[in-house]
Short mmCIF file of C-alpha atoms in Angstrom, two decimals:
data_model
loop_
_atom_site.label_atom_id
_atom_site.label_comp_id
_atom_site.label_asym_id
_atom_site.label_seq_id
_atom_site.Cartn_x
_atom_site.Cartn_y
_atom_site.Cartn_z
CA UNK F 1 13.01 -14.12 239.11
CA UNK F 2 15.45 -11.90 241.52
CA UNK F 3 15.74 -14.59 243.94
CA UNK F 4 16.76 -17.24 241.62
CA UNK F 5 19.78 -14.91 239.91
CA UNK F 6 20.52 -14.43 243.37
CA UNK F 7 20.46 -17.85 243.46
CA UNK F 8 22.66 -18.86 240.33
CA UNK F 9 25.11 -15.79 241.06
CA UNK F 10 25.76 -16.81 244.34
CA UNK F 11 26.01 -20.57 244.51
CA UNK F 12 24.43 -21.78 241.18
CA UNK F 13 28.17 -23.17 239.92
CA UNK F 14 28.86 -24.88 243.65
CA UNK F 15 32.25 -23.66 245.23
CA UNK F 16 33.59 -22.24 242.12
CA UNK F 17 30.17 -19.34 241.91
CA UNK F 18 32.42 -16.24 243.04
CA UNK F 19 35.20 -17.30 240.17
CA UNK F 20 32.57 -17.91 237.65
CA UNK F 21 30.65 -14.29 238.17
CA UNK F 22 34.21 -12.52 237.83
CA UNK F 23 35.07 -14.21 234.75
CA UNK F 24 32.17 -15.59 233.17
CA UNK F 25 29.84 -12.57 234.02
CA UNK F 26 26.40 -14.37 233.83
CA UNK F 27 24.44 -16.41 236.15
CA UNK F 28 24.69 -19.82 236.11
CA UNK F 29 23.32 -23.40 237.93
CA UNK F 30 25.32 -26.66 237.00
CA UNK F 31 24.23 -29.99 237.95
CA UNK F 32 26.82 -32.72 238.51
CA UNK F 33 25.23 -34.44 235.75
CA UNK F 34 26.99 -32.34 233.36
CA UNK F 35 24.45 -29.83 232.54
CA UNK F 36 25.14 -25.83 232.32
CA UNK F 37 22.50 -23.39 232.50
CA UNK F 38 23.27 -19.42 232.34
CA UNK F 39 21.27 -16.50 231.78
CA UNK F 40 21.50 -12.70 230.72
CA UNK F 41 18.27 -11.59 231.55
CA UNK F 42 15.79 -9.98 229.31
CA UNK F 43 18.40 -11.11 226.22
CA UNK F 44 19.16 -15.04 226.54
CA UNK F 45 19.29 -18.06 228.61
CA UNK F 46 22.06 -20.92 227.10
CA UNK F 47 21.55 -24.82 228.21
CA UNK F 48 24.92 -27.08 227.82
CA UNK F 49 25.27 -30.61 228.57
CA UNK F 50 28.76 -32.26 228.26
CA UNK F 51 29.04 -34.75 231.69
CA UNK F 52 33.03 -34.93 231.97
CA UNK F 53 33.23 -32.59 235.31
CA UNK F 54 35.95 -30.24 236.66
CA UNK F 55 36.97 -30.67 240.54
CA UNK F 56 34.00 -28.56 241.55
CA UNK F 57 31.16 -30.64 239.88
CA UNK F 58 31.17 -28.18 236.67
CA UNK F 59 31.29 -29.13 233.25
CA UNK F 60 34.67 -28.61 231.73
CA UNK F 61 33.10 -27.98 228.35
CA UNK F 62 30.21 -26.10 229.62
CA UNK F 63 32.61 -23.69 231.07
CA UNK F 64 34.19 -23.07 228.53
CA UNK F 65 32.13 -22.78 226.01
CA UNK F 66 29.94 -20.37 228.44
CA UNK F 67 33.46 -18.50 228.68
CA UNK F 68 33.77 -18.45 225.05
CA UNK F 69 30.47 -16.60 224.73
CA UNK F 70 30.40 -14.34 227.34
CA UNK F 71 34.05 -12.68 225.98
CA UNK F 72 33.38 -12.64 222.11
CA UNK F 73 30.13 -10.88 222.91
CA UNK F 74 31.45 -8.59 225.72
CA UNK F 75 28.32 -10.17 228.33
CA UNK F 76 28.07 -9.28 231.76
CA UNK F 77 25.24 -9.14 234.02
CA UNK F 78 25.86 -5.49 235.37
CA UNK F 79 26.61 -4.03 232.01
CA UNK F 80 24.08 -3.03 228.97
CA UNK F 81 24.61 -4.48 225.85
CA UNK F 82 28.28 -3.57 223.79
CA UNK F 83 25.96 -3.02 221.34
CA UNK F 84 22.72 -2.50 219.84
CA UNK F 85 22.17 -5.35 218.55
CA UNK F 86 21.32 -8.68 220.13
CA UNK F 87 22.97 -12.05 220.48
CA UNK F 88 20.46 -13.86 219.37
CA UNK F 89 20.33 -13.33 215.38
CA UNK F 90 17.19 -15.42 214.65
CA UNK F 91 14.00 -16.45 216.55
CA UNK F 92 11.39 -18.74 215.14
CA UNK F 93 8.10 -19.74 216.27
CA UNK F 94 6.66 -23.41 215.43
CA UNK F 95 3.86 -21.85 213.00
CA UNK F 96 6.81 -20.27 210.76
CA UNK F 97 9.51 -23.20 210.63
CA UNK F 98 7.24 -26.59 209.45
CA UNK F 99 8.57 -30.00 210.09
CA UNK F 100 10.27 -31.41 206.79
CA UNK F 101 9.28 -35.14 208.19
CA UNK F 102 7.46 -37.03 206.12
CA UNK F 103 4.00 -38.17 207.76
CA UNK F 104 1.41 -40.42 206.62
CA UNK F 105 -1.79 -38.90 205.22
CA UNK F 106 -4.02 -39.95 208.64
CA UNK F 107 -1.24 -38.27 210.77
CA UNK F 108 -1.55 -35.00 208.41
CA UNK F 109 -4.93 -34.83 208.63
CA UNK F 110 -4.81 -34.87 212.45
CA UNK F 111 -2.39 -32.11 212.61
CA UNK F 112 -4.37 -30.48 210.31
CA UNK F 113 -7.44 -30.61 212.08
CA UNK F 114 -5.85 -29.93 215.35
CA UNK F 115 -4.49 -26.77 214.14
CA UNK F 116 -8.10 -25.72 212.23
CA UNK F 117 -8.96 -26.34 216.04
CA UNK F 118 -6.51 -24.49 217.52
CA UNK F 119 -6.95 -21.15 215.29
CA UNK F 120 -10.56 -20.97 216.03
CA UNK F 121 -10.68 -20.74 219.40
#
């Protein structure tokens, strides 16, 4: 885990990393596919994908949107939270938050079954 936000800090966002720490404040790895993924350990990771790319191989959008977070919550890697509460406002696991698709009866009863499975063992 160290040596990978070494990693992002460092070079994750190509020759633009040492800008991107100072403003942005998180560690980050972009992909010149368009994709955006930064982290503030132990709180959040964030995954963007918008493909039109800046002059460094960085999403223009993903930038900015990761800029837009990082200042309205007051993020940065070095500091502790601004406050005591978290980012993240909701968290829900796949037993409390149920599909509202509409199944056939044969595909219910094998999700049924496979979760009667699942909770006995």
């Amino acid at each position: 885990m160290v040596r990978v936000l070494s990693a992002m800090s460092t070079c994750g966002m190509y020759d633009y990393a040492g800008e991107w720490l100072y403003s942005v404040k998180l560690p980050a790895k972009s992909g010149v596919s368009g994709a955006v993924l930064a982290v503030l350990p132990g709180q959040f990771g964030l995954a963007i994908f918008s493909p039109p790319l800046d002059g460094h191989g960085n999403s223009v959008r993903g930038l900015a949107f990761c800029r837009e977070i990082s200042d309205r919550f007051s993020l940065h890697l070095l500091s502790p939270p601004a406050s005591d509460t978290s980012v993240v406002r909701r968290a829900y696991g796949g037993d409390a938050v149920r599909s509202k698709r509409h199944r056939l009866a044969a595909q219910d009863d094998a999700l049924k079954a496979a979760r009667e499975h699942h909770e006995s063992v």
